[in-house]
Coordinates of C-alpha atoms in Angstrom, one line a residue:
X203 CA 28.1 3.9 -4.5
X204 CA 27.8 4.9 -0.9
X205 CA 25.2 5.4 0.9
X206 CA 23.4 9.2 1.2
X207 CA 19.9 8.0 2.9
X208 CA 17.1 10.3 2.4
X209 CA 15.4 11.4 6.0
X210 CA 12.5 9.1 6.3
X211 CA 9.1 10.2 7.9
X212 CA 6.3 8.3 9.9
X213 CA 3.5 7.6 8.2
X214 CA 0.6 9.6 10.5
X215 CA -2.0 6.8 9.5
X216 CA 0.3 3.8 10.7
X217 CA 0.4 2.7 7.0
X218 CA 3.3 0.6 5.9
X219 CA 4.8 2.2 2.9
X220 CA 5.6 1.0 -0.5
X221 CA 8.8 0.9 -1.6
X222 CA 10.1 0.1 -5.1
X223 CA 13.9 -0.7 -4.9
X224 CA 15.9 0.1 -8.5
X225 CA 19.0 -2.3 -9.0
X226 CA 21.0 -4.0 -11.4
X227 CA 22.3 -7.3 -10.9
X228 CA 25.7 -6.2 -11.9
X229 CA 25.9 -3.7 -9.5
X230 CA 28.1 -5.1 -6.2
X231 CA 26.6 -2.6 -4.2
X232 CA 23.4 -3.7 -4.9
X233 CA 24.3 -7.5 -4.3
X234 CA 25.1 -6.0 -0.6
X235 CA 21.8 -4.4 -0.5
X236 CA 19.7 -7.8 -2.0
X237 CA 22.0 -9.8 1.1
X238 CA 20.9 -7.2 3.9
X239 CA 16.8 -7.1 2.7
X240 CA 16.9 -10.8 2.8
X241 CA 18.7 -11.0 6.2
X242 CA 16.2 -8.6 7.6
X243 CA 13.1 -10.6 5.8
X244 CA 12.4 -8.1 3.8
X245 CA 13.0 -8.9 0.0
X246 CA 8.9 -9.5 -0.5
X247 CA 8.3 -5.9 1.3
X248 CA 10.1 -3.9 -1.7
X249 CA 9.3 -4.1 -5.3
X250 CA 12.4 -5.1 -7.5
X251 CA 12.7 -3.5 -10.8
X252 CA 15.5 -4.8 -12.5
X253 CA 17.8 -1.8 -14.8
X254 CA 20.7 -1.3 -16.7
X255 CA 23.0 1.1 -14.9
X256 CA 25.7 0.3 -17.4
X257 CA 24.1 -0.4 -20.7
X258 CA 27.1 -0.3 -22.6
X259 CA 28.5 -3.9 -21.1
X260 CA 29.2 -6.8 -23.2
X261 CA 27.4 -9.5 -24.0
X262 CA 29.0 -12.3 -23.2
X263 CA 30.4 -11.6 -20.0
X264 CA 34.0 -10.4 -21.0
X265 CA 36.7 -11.8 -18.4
X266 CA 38.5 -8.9 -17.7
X267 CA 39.5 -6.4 -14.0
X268 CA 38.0 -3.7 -15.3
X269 CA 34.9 -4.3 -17.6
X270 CA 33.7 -1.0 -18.5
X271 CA 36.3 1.1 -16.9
X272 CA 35.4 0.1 -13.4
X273 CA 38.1 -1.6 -10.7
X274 CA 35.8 -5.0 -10.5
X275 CA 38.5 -5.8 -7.3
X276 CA 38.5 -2.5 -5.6
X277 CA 34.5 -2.7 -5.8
X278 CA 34.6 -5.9 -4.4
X279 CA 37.1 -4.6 -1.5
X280 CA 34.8 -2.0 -0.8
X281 CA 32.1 -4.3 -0.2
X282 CA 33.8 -6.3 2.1
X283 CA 34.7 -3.1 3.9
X284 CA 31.2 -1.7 4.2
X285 CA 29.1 -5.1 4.4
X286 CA 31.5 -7.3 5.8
X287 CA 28.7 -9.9 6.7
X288 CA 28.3 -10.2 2.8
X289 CA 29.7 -13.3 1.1
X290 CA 31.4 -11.4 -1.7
X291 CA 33.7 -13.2 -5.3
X292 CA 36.0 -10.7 -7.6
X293 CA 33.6 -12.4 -10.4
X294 CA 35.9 -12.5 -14.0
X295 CA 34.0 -9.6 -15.7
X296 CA 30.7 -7.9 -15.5
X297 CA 27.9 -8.9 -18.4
X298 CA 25.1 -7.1 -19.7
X299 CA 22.4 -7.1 -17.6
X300 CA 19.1 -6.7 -20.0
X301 CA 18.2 -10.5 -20.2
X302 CA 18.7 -11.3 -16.9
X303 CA 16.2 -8.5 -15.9
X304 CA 13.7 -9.9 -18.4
X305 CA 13.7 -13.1 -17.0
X306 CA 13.6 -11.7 -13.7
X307 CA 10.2 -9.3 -14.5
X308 CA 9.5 -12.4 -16.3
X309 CA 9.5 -14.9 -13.3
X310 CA 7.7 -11.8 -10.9
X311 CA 4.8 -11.9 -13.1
X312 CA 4.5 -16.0 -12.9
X313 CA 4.7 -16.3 -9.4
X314 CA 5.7 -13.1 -7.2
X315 CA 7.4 -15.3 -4.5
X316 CA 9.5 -18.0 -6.6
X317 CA 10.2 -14.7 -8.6
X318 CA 11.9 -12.9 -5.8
X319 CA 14.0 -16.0 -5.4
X320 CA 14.8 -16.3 -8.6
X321 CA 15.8 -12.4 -9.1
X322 CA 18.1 -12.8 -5.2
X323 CA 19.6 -15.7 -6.9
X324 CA 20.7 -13.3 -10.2
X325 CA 22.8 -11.4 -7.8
X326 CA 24.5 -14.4 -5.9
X327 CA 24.9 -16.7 -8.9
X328 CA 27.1 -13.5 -10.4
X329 CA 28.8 -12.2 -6.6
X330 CA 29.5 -15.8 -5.3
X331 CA 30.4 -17.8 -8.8
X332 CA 31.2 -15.8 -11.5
X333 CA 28.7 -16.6 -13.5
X334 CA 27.7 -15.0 -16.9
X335 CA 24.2 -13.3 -16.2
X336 CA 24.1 -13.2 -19.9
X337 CA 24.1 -16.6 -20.6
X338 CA 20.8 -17.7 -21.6
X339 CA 21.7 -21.6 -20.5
X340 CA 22.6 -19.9 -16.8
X341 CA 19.3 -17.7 -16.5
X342 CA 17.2 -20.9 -17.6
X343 CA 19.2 -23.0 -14.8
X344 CA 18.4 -20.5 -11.7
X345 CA 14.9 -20.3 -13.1
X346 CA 14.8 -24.2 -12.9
X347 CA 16.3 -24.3 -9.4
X348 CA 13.7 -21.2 -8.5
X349 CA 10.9 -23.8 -9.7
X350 CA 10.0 -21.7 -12.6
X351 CA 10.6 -24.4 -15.4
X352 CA 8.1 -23.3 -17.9
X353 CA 9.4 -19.5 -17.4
X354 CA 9.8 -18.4 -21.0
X355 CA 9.9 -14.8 -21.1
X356 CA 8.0 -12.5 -23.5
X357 CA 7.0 -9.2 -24.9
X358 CA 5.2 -8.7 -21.5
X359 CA 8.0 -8.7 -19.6
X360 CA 10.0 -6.4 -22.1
X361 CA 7.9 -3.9 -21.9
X362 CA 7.7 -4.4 -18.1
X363 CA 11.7 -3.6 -18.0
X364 CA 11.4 -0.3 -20.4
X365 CA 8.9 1.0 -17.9
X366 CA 11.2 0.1 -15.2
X367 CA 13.9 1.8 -16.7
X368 CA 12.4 5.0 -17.8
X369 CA 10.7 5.3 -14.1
X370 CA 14.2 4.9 -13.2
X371 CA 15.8 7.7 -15.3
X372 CA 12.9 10.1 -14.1
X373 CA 14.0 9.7 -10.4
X374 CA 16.9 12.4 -11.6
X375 CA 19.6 10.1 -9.8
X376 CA 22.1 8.3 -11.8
X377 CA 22.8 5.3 -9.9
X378 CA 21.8 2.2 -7.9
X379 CA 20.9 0.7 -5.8
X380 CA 17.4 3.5 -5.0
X381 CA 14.8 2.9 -2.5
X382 CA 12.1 5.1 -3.2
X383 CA 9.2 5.3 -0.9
X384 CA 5.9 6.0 -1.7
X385 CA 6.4 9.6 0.3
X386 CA 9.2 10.6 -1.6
X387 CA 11.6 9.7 0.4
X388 CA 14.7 8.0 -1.0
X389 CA 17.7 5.8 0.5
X390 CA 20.3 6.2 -2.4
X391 CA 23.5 3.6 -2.7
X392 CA 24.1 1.2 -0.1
X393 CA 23.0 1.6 3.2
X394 CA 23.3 0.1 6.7
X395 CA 21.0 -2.5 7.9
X396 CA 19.1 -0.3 10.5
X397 CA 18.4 2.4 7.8
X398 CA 17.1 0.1 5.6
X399 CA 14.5 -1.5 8.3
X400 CA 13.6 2.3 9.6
X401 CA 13.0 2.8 6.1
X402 CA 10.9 -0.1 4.6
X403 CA 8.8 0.6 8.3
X404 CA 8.5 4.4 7.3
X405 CA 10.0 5.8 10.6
X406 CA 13.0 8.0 11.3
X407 CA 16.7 5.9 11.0
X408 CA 17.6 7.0 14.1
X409 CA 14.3 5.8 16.2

């Protein structure tokens, strides 16, 4: 999805804004968007909530180009072409993304810093590998690496993910990646590094 940025507005009180950041792991565009928060420092100043854009997918990961109707190469061309600092893999097919964001509201609640790295790890294990973010035995080995080896996610963190995803459907816009400020503002699909750090500071891109 490309980027349509919502104008962002100072915060009078000098306040730095919260900003909730809706993504799926499956999403390339929001792989590009996890890369350039991370590059800027930022992945701990947003809060990740993990949905399904594409509900529908299969679980296990079906090897095919176009999973769901979509052109996995020509999304991965377009990355390269709009975040050409991002490391980018044509991955084999696209899973189902409803574990993986379990685990990864899961490992949030057990420790909100090993959790970020965890759910940044969801995106590159899929964009840079290939692998099967519906594979139970691949969730519990990037939870391991993460440091989260007693993570064993529950009906907390189910719940936790339906919440997500109906806050998600009430924003009114279909897709992801979303950064939604606390103001209303909104940066919509993948945007470019400086709007994303005017954003998350809560002053005007172009300043």
């Amino acid at each position: 999805m490309s980027p349509r940025p919502g104008p962002a507005t100072p915060d009078g009180a000098g306040r730095v804004p919260r900003v909730v950041l809706y993504s799926d792991p499956n999403c390339p565009f929001c792989f590009a968007t996890e890369e350039r928060l991370d590059r800027l420092g930022a992945l701990h100043d947003v809060e990740w909530r993990g949905v399904q854009h594409a509900p529908g997918l299969p679980v296990p990961m079906v090897p095919t180009a176009r999973p769901g109707g979509e052109d996995l190469a020509g999304e991965v061309a377009a990355i390269r072409r709009l975040a050409p600092e991002v490391a980018i893999k044509t991955p084999p097919g696209k899973p189902g993304t409803a574990e993986a964001i379990r685990w990864g509201a899961a490992a949030l609640m057990a420790d909100p810093r090993a959790g970020r790295t965890f759910v940044r790890d969801l995106y590159r294990a899929l964009w840079t590998v290939g692998a099967d973010l519906s594979d139970p035995a691949v969730l519990r080995g990037l939870a391991d690496r993460a440091g989260l080896d007693a993570l064993h996610p529950g009906p907390d963190a189910a719940n936790t993910t339906a919440a997500w995803q109906a806050a998600w459907h009430d924003t009114g816009l279909p897709g992801v990646p979303q950064l939604v400020r606390d103001d209303g503002q909104v940066v919509y699909g993948l945007a470019d590094a400086s709007v994303l750090r005017a954003f998350l500071a809560g002053t005007p891109a172009g300043d």
